[in-house]
Each structure stands twice: as C-alpha cells, then as structure tokens.
C-alpha cells in the first residue's frame, strides 16, 4: 500500500504527487520517492546499488522457495507414509509377518487380497527368501503358485536368489520347487561374489541338491 503523502528521499519535501524509480515500481515495490527529476538523477549512483541488493534478496528468497520444494520431494521418499506403506515399525508387511510365522493360509489370503509378495523386509528378504532359508515347502509352494512370475528371481541385497539360499541351506525339496519354477535361467544365477547355486550346495556339502 502506497502512503498518501510521500517524502522525497533526496530533499525531504513531502507531497501526494511523487516520482518513483521505474525498476522499484515494477520489480521491488520499494517505497522510494522523488519530488523531481533532478532529485532522482542525483540519487541514482547510490540508488542503483540498492537494485543489486534487492535483486540478490529476491534470488535468495526464490532459492529458499525452490529448496523448500526440493526438500519436500527428497523427504517424501523417506517419510513413513510413502516408503513404509503397509509396513510396521519393524519394516514388516502383514504378508512378511505371516510368512515368518509360517502361516501359509494367511499368506495365501493376503496375496489373493492384493498384497504384493515381492515386497522385501528391511534386510531385503522377501517371503520366498524366508521359505528358502527355513526349507518350508508349503510356504514356497504357496508363494510360487500365487505370487507373480518374477518372484523366484528376487534377490537379497547380496544377490542371492531363493534357490541359492535353499541350496546353501541344503533344503532339497524347496530347491527343487524353486528350480522348477525358475528353470535354467534361475539355476545359472550367481550371487554378487559369483557363487552359483551349485557352488553353494557343494560348499555346504549338500550333494543331494
Ligand atoms: Zn526532492
Ligand atoms: Zn529503484
């Protein structure tokens, strides 16, 4: 809001009718008035330095605004409502909890209700990895049968597939189920250290696998 009576910044004369620097008027809404052209001209060398300062403040204000938006985007990925959706405080979904409880009926029901069985816990293990580690045939069969096709190829952060884990643990029947589901492509998968399923089985002296 402009004051009704304005004061000349140079000579101090007060009047309702005053000139204003056009840049200030358009860009900065600065209350900086001159009674006459000579007053404005005499103030120009000093006044133009204000423009630079005001411009900088504006940029900083804009950068702050942009930063606020970027921070919002960056934090969105780590906030509870986004990345931990459906997970409890331990990073477990209902399906992962049911799988770790070896409750196959609940696992089946949750998959049929639309829960994604390829979601991993905070250690990067899926329900099928649990089945492989435990040698739980019923759980493995349930997940293979009702889960998405790519589920058997899911890897831990160390690059181990469920088949790899089942072999390493010597769980022959679960390994067979997984190998049948994943075929040769799965058998040839190696972990991050280049160890294949067969290596893992040999190392664990599970020659039957
Ligand atoms: Zn003046
Ligand atoms: Zn100005």
PDB file of C-alpha atoms and ligand atoms in Angstrom:
ATOM      1  CA  UNK A   1       0.000   0.000   0.000  1.00  0.00           C
ATOM      2  CA  UNK A   2       1.413   3.391  -1.027  1.00  0.00           C
ATOM      3  CA  UNK A   3       1.292   6.197   1.574  1.00  0.00           C
ATOM      4  CA  UNK A   4      -0.924   9.095   0.568  1.00  0.00           C
ATOM      5  CA  UNK A   5       1.666  11.770   1.377  1.00  0.00           C
ATOM      6  CA  UNK A   6       5.167  10.719   0.309  1.00  0.00           C
ATOM      7  CA  UNK A   7       8.554  12.126   1.196  1.00  0.00           C
ATOM      8  CA  UNK A   8      11.354  12.787  -1.288  1.00  0.00           C
ATOM      9  CA  UNK A   9      14.346  10.628  -0.411  1.00  0.00           C
ATOM     10  CA  UNK A  10      16.758  13.374  -1.507  1.00  0.00           C
ATOM     11  CA  UNK A  11      15.453  16.754  -0.406  1.00  0.00           C
ATOM     12  CA  UNK A  12      12.840  15.679   2.144  1.00  0.00           C
ATOM     13  CA  UNK A  13       9.923  17.539   0.542  1.00  0.00           C
ATOM     14  CA  UNK A  14       6.546  15.929   1.242  1.00  0.00           C
ATOM     15  CA  UNK A  15       3.779  15.739  -1.331  1.00  0.00           C
ATOM     16  CA  UNK A  16       0.991  13.493  -2.572  1.00  0.00           C
ATOM     17  CA  UNK A  17       2.416  13.504  -6.063  1.00  0.00           C
ATOM     18  CA  UNK A  18       5.851  11.922  -6.351  1.00  0.00           C
ATOM     19  CA  UNK A  19       8.033  10.173  -8.909  1.00  0.00           C
ATOM     20  CA  UNK A  20       9.243   6.687  -8.379  1.00  0.00           C
ATOM     21  CA  UNK A  21      12.112   4.773  -9.957  1.00  0.00           C
ATOM     22  CA  UNK A  22      10.500   2.557 -12.595  1.00  0.00           C
ATOM     23  CA  UNK A  23      12.539  -0.521 -11.611  1.00  0.00           C
ATOM     24  CA  UNK A  24      11.494  -0.185  -7.977  1.00  0.00           C
ATOM     25  CA  UNK A  25       7.900   0.331  -9.008  1.00  0.00           C
ATOM     26  CA  UNK A  26       7.768  -2.742 -11.255  1.00  0.00           C
ATOM     27  CA  UNK A  27      10.043  -5.195  -9.503  1.00  0.00           C
ATOM     28  CA  UNK A  28      10.508  -4.413  -5.848  1.00  0.00           C
ATOM     29  CA  UNK A  29       7.514  -2.401  -4.603  1.00  0.00           C
ATOM     30  CA  UNK A  30      10.078  -0.287  -2.712  1.00  0.00           C
ATOM     31  CA  UNK A  31       8.678   2.907  -1.139  1.00  0.00           C
ATOM     32  CA  UNK A  32      11.342   5.187  -2.567  1.00  0.00           C
ATOM     33  CA  UNK A  33      10.100   8.562  -3.871  1.00  0.00           C
ATOM     34  CA  UNK A  34      11.480  11.654  -5.583  1.00  0.00           C
ATOM     35  CA  UNK A  35       9.840  15.043  -5.823  1.00  0.00           C
ATOM     36  CA  UNK A  36      11.581  15.886  -9.102  1.00  0.00           C
ATOM     37  CA  UNK A  37      13.757  14.586 -11.902  1.00  0.00           C
ATOM     38  CA  UNK A  38      16.895  16.402 -10.587  1.00  0.00           C
ATOM     39  CA  UNK A  39      16.440  14.747  -7.154  1.00  0.00           C
ATOM     40  CA  UNK A  40      16.076  11.338  -8.778  1.00  0.00           C
ATOM     41  CA  UNK A  41      19.129  11.843 -11.027  1.00  0.00           C
ATOM     42  CA  UNK A  42      21.303  12.969  -8.113  1.00  0.00           C
ATOM     43  CA  UNK A  43      20.311   9.882  -6.118  1.00  0.00           C
ATOM     44  CA  UNK A  44      20.865   7.448  -8.988  1.00  0.00           C
ATOM     45  CA  UNK A  45      24.533   6.428  -8.310  1.00  0.00           C
ATOM     46  CA  UNK A  46      23.577   5.367  -4.778  1.00  0.00           C
ATOM     47  CA  UNK A  47      20.111   4.099  -5.590  1.00  0.00           C
ATOM     48  CA  UNK A  48      21.221   1.718  -8.343  1.00  0.00           C
ATOM     49  CA  UNK A  49      23.335  -0.180  -5.799  1.00  0.00           C
ATOM     50  CA  UNK A  50      20.074  -0.919  -3.930  1.00  0.00           C
ATOM     51  CA  UNK A  51      18.761  -2.620  -7.031  1.00  0.00           C
ATOM     52  CA  UNK A  52      21.631  -5.125  -6.893  1.00  0.00           C
ATOM     53  CA  UNK A  53      20.950  -5.809  -3.203  1.00  0.00           C
ATOM     54  CA  UNK A  54      17.215  -6.157  -3.761  1.00  0.00           C
ATOM     55  CA  UNK A  55      17.823  -8.440  -6.732  1.00  0.00           C
ATOM     56  CA  UNK A  56      20.051 -10.665  -4.599  1.00  0.00           C
ATOM     57  CA  UNK A  57      17.464 -10.817  -1.812  1.00  0.00           C
ATOM     58  CA  UNK A  58      14.862 -11.781  -4.363  1.00  0.00           C
ATOM     59  CA  UNK A  59      17.066 -14.583  -5.723  1.00  0.00           C
ATOM     60  CA  UNK A  60      17.721 -15.853  -2.218  1.00  0.00           C
ATOM     61  CA  UNK A  61      14.021 -15.799  -1.491  1.00  0.00           C
ATOM     62  CA  UNK A  62      13.417 -17.721  -4.700  1.00  0.00           C
ATOM     63  CA  UNK A  63      16.199 -20.222  -3.918  1.00  0.00           C
ATOM     64  CA  UNK A  64      14.753 -20.757  -0.465  1.00  0.00           C
ATOM     65  CA  UNK A  65      11.410 -21.429  -2.056  1.00  0.00           C
ATOM     66  CA  UNK A  66      12.931 -23.887  -4.562  1.00  0.00           C
ATOM     67  CA  UNK A  67      14.932 -25.554  -1.787  1.00  0.00           C
ATOM     68  CA  UNK A  68      11.757 -25.982   0.266  1.00  0.00           C
ATOM     69  CA  UNK A  69      10.123 -27.716  -2.684  1.00  0.00           C
ATOM     70  CA  UNK A  70      13.182 -29.917  -3.348  1.00  0.00           C
ATOM     71  CA  UNK A  71      13.441 -30.832   0.343  1.00  0.00           C
ATOM     72  CA  UNK A  72       9.787 -31.768   0.235  1.00  0.00           C
ATOM     73  CA  UNK A  73      10.413 -34.086  -2.705  1.00  0.00           C
ATOM     74  CA  UNK A  74      13.572 -35.582  -1.151  1.00  0.00           C
ATOM     75  CA  UNK A  75      11.859 -36.204   2.176  1.00  0.00           C
ATOM     76  CA  UNK A  76       8.759 -37.665   0.602  1.00  0.00           C
ATOM     77  CA  UNK A  77      10.709 -40.832  -0.243  1.00  0.00           C
ATOM     78  CA  UNK A  78      11.835 -41.361   3.330  1.00  0.00           C
ATOM     79  CA  UNK A  79       8.649 -40.404   5.113  1.00  0.00           C
ATOM     80  CA  UNK A  80       6.535 -43.068   6.765  1.00  0.00           C
ATOM     81  CA  UNK A  81       3.514 -42.549   4.588  1.00  0.00           C
ATOM     82  CA  UNK A  82       5.354 -43.259   1.339  1.00  0.00           C
ATOM     83  CA  UNK A  83       8.162 -45.799   1.532  1.00  0.00           C
ATOM     84  CA  UNK A  84       6.967 -47.695   4.582  1.00  0.00           C
ATOM     85  CA  UNK A  85       3.421 -48.003   3.378  1.00  0.00           C
ATOM     86  CA  UNK A  86       1.893 -51.147   4.772  1.00  0.00           C
ATOM     87  CA  UNK A  87       4.945 -51.836   6.940  1.00  0.00           C
ATOM     88  CA  UNK A  88       5.025 -51.948  10.715  1.00  0.00           C
ATOM     89  CA  UNK A  89       7.755 -50.453  12.915  1.00  0.00           C
ATOM     90  CA  UNK A  90       9.993 -53.453  12.140  1.00  0.00           C
ATOM     91  CA  UNK A  91       9.649 -52.990   8.391  1.00  0.00           C
ATOM     92  CA  UNK A  92       7.340 -55.988   8.039  1.00  0.00           C
ATOM     93  CA  UNK A  93       4.199 -56.171   5.944  1.00  0.00           C
ATOM     94  CA  UNK A  94       1.315 -58.375   7.065  1.00  0.00           C
ATOM     95  CA  UNK A  95       2.418 -60.886   4.429  1.00  0.00           C
ATOM     96  CA  UNK A  96       6.029 -60.951   5.661  1.00  0.00           C
ATOM     97  CA  UNK A  97       4.779 -61.437   9.221  1.00  0.00           C
ATOM     98  CA  UNK A  98       2.537 -64.311   8.148  1.00  0.00           C
ATOM     99  CA  UNK A  99       5.434 -65.867   6.196  1.00  0.00           C
ATOM    100  CA  UNK A 100       7.815 -65.612   9.137  1.00  0.00           C
ATOM    101  CA  UNK A 101       5.100 -67.186  11.318  1.00  0.00           C
ATOM    102  CA  UNK A 102       4.919 -69.974   8.688  1.00  0.00           C
ATOM    103  CA  UNK A 103       1.213 -69.240   8.361  1.00  0.00           C
ATOM    104  CA  UNK A 104       0.605 -70.356   4.772  1.00  0.00           C
ATOM    105  CA  UNK A 105      -3.168 -69.865   4.904  1.00  0.00           C
ATOM    106  CA  UNK A 106      -2.726 -66.190   5.793  1.00  0.00           C
ATOM    107  CA  UNK A 107      -0.003 -65.749   3.169  1.00  0.00           C
ATOM    108  CA  UNK A 108      -2.327 -67.158   0.514  1.00  0.00           C
ATOM    109  CA  UNK A 109      -5.215 -64.990   1.700  1.00  0.00           C
ATOM    110  CA  UNK A 110      -3.075 -61.827   1.751  1.00  0.00           C
ATOM    111  CA  UNK A 111      -1.775 -62.437  -1.779  1.00  0.00           C
ATOM    112  CA  UNK A 112      -5.320 -63.030  -3.016  1.00  0.00           C
ATOM    113  CA  UNK A 113      -6.345 -59.813  -1.211  1.00  0.00           C
ATOM    114  CA  UNK A 114      -3.799 -57.979  -3.337  1.00  0.00           C
ATOM    115  CA  UNK A 115      -0.755 -57.708  -1.092  1.00  0.00           C
ATOM    116  CA  UNK A 116       2.499 -57.787  -3.069  1.00  0.00           C
ATOM    117  CA  UNK A 117       4.616 -60.834  -2.060  1.00  0.00           C
ATOM    118  CA  UNK A 118       7.703 -59.351  -3.729  1.00  0.00           C
ATOM    119  CA  UNK A 119       7.957 -56.608  -1.072  1.00  0.00           C
ATOM    120  CA  UNK A 120      11.108 -57.200   0.984  1.00  0.00           C
ATOM    121  CA  UNK A 121      11.670 -56.571   4.678  1.00  0.00           C
ATOM    122  CA  UNK A 122      14.253 -54.041   5.892  1.00  0.00           C
ATOM    123  CA  UNK A 123      17.010 -56.656   5.393  1.00  0.00           C
ATOM    124  CA  UNK A 124      15.964 -57.068   1.754  1.00  0.00           C
ATOM    125  CA  UNK A 125      14.427 -60.528   2.248  1.00  0.00           C
ATOM    126  CA  UNK A 126      11.091 -61.467   0.702  1.00  0.00           C
ATOM    127  CA  UNK A 127       8.656 -64.079   1.996  1.00  0.00           C
ATOM    128  CA  UNK A 128      10.095 -66.540  -0.539  1.00  0.00           C
ATOM    129  CA  UNK A 129      13.591 -65.997   0.869  1.00  0.00           C
ATOM    130  CA  UNK A 130      12.181 -66.911   4.308  1.00  0.00           C
ATOM    131  CA  UNK A 131      10.707 -70.103   2.844  1.00  0.00           C
ATOM    132  CA  UNK A 132      14.059 -70.964   1.235  1.00  0.00           C
ATOM    133  CA  UNK A 133      16.053 -70.337   4.405  1.00  0.00           C
ATOM    134  CA  UNK A 134      13.598 -72.324   6.544  1.00  0.00           C
ATOM    135  CA  UNK A 135      13.153 -75.064   3.950  1.00  0.00           C
ATOM    136  CA  UNK A 136       9.411 -74.521   4.214  1.00  0.00           C
ATOM    137  CA  UNK A 137       7.950 -76.370   1.216  1.00  0.00           C
ATOM    138  CA  UNK A 138       4.346 -75.393   1.813  1.00  0.00           C
ATOM    139  CA  UNK A 139       5.212 -71.703   2.079  1.00  0.00           C
ATOM    140  CA  UNK A 140       7.437 -71.853  -1.005  1.00  0.00           C
ATOM    141  CA  UNK A 141       4.721 -73.640  -2.983  1.00  0.00           C
ATOM    142  CA  UNK A 142       2.071 -71.128  -1.867  1.00  0.00           C
ATOM    143  CA  UNK A 143       4.234 -68.179  -2.899  1.00  0.00           C
ATOM    144  CA  UNK A 144       5.254 -69.703  -6.246  1.00  0.00           C
ATOM    145  CA  UNK A 145       1.668 -70.647  -7.018  1.00  0.00           C
ATOM    146  CA  UNK A 146       0.004 -67.354  -6.089  1.00  0.00           C
ATOM    147  CA  UNK A 147       2.831 -64.837  -6.424  1.00  0.00           C
ATOM    148  CA  UNK A 148       3.983 -63.037  -9.583  1.00  0.00           C
ATOM    149  CA  UNK A 149       6.153 -64.933 -12.102  1.00  0.00           C
ATOM    150  CA  UNK A 150       9.291 -62.945 -11.307  1.00  0.00           C
ATOM    151  CA  UNK A 151       9.129 -63.723  -7.591  1.00  0.00           C
ATOM    152  CA  UNK A 152      11.596 -66.657  -7.753  1.00  0.00           C
ATOM    153  CA  UNK A 153      14.184 -64.344  -9.328  1.00  0.00           C
ATOM    154  CA  UNK A 154      14.020 -61.886  -6.432  1.00  0.00           C
ATOM    155  CA  UNK A 155      17.461 -61.348  -4.927  1.00  0.00           C
ATOM    156  CA  UNK A 156      18.672 -60.342  -1.487  1.00  0.00           C
ATOM    157  CA  UNK A 157      20.941 -57.261  -1.283  1.00  0.00           C
ATOM    158  CA  UNK A 158      23.829 -59.785  -1.594  1.00  0.00           C
ATOM    159  CA  UNK A 159      22.425 -61.027  -4.900  1.00  0.00           C
ATOM    160  CA  UNK A 160      21.222 -64.386  -3.556  1.00  0.00           C
ATOM    161  CA  UNK A 161      18.062 -65.827  -5.051  1.00  0.00           C
ATOM    162  CA  UNK A 162      15.717 -68.005  -3.027  1.00  0.00           C
ATOM    163  CA  UNK A 163      17.137 -71.018  -4.898  1.00  0.00           C
ATOM    164  CA  UNK A 164      20.649 -70.028  -3.869  1.00  0.00           C
ATOM    165  CA  UNK A 165      19.587 -69.788  -0.218  1.00  0.00           C
ATOM    166  CA  UNK A 166      17.744 -73.124  -0.335  1.00  0.00           C
ATOM    167  CA  UNK A 167      20.826 -74.785  -1.891  1.00  0.00           C
ATOM    168  CA  UNK A 168      23.177 -73.221   0.628  1.00  0.00           C
ATOM    169  CA  UNK A 169      20.967 -74.484   3.448  1.00  0.00           C
ATOM    170  CA  UNK A 170      20.602 -77.907   1.837  1.00  0.00           C
ATOM    171  CA  UNK A 171      16.821 -77.747   1.565  1.00  0.00           C
ATOM    172  CA  UNK A 172      16.462 -80.181  -1.330  1.00  0.00           C
ATOM    173  CA  UNK A 173      12.676 -80.133  -1.760  1.00  0.00           C
ATOM    174  CA  UNK A 174      12.375 -76.347  -1.631  1.00  0.00           C
ATOM    175  CA  UNK A 175      15.336 -76.021  -4.017  1.00  0.00           C
ATOM    176  CA  UNK A 176      13.597 -78.405  -6.430  1.00  0.00           C
ATOM    177  CA  UNK A 177      10.355 -76.378  -6.292  1.00  0.00           C
ATOM    178  CA  UNK A 178      12.266 -73.167  -6.951  1.00  0.00           C
ATOM    179  CA  UNK A 179      14.367 -74.688  -9.742  1.00  0.00           C
ATOM    180  CA  UNK A 180      11.222 -75.977 -11.455  1.00  0.00           C
ATOM    181  CA  UNK A 181       9.600 -72.548 -11.198  1.00  0.00           C
ATOM    182  CA  UNK A 182      12.640 -70.583 -12.347  1.00  0.00           C
ATOM    183  CA  UNK A 183      14.148 -73.023 -14.835  1.00  0.00           C
ATOM    184  CA  UNK A 184      17.680 -72.891 -16.180  1.00  0.00           C
ATOM    185  CA  UNK A 185      17.837 -69.093 -16.038  1.00  0.00           C
ATOM    186  CA  UNK A 186      17.461 -69.259 -12.269  1.00  0.00           C
ATOM    187  CA  UNK A 187      19.928 -72.146 -11.866  1.00  0.00           C
ATOM    188  CA  UNK A 188      22.633 -70.148 -13.620  1.00  0.00           C
ATOM    189  CA  UNK A 189      22.192 -67.054 -11.475  1.00  0.00           C
ATOM    190  CA  UNK A 190      25.180 -66.339  -9.273  1.00  0.00           C
ATOM    191  CA  UNK A 191      25.337 -64.095  -6.223  1.00  0.00           C
ATOM    192  CA  UNK A 192      27.401 -60.887  -6.021  1.00  0.00           C
ATOM    193  CA  UNK A 193      30.570 -62.912  -5.387  1.00  0.00           C
ATOM    194  CA  UNK A 194      29.979 -65.070  -8.462  1.00  0.00           C
ATOM    195  CA  UNK A 195      28.926 -68.102  -6.438  1.00  0.00           C
ATOM    196  CA  UNK A 196      26.237 -70.122  -8.225  1.00  0.00           C
ATOM    197  CA  UNK A 197      23.540 -72.251  -6.635  1.00  0.00           C
ATOM    198  CA  UNK A 198      25.566 -75.407  -7.321  1.00  0.00           C
ATOM    199  CA  UNK A 199      28.675 -73.935  -5.710  1.00  0.00           C
ATOM    200  CA  UNK A 200      26.611 -73.022  -2.678  1.00  0.00           C
ATOM    201  CA  UNK A 201      25.222 -76.544  -2.438  1.00  0.00           C
ATOM    202  CA  UNK A 202      28.717 -78.101  -2.725  1.00  0.00           C
ATOM    203  CA  UNK A 203      30.233 -75.737  -0.219  1.00  0.00           C
ATOM    204  CA  UNK A 204      27.534 -76.709   2.258  1.00  0.00           C
ATOM    205  CA  UNK A 205      28.220 -80.382   1.390  1.00  0.00           C
ATOM    206  CA  UNK A 206      24.612 -80.775   0.368  1.00  0.00           C
ATOM    207  CA  UNK A 207      25.463 -83.062  -2.520  1.00  0.00           C
ATOM    208  CA  UNK A 208      21.931 -84.378  -2.817  1.00  0.00           C
ATOM    209  CA  UNK A 209      20.838 -80.954  -4.070  1.00  0.00           C
TER     210      UNK A 209
HETATM  211 ZN1  LIG B   1      13.292  16.134  -3.822  1.00  0.00          ZN
HETATM  212 ZN1  LIG B   2      14.845   1.830  -7.957  1.00  0.00          ZN
END
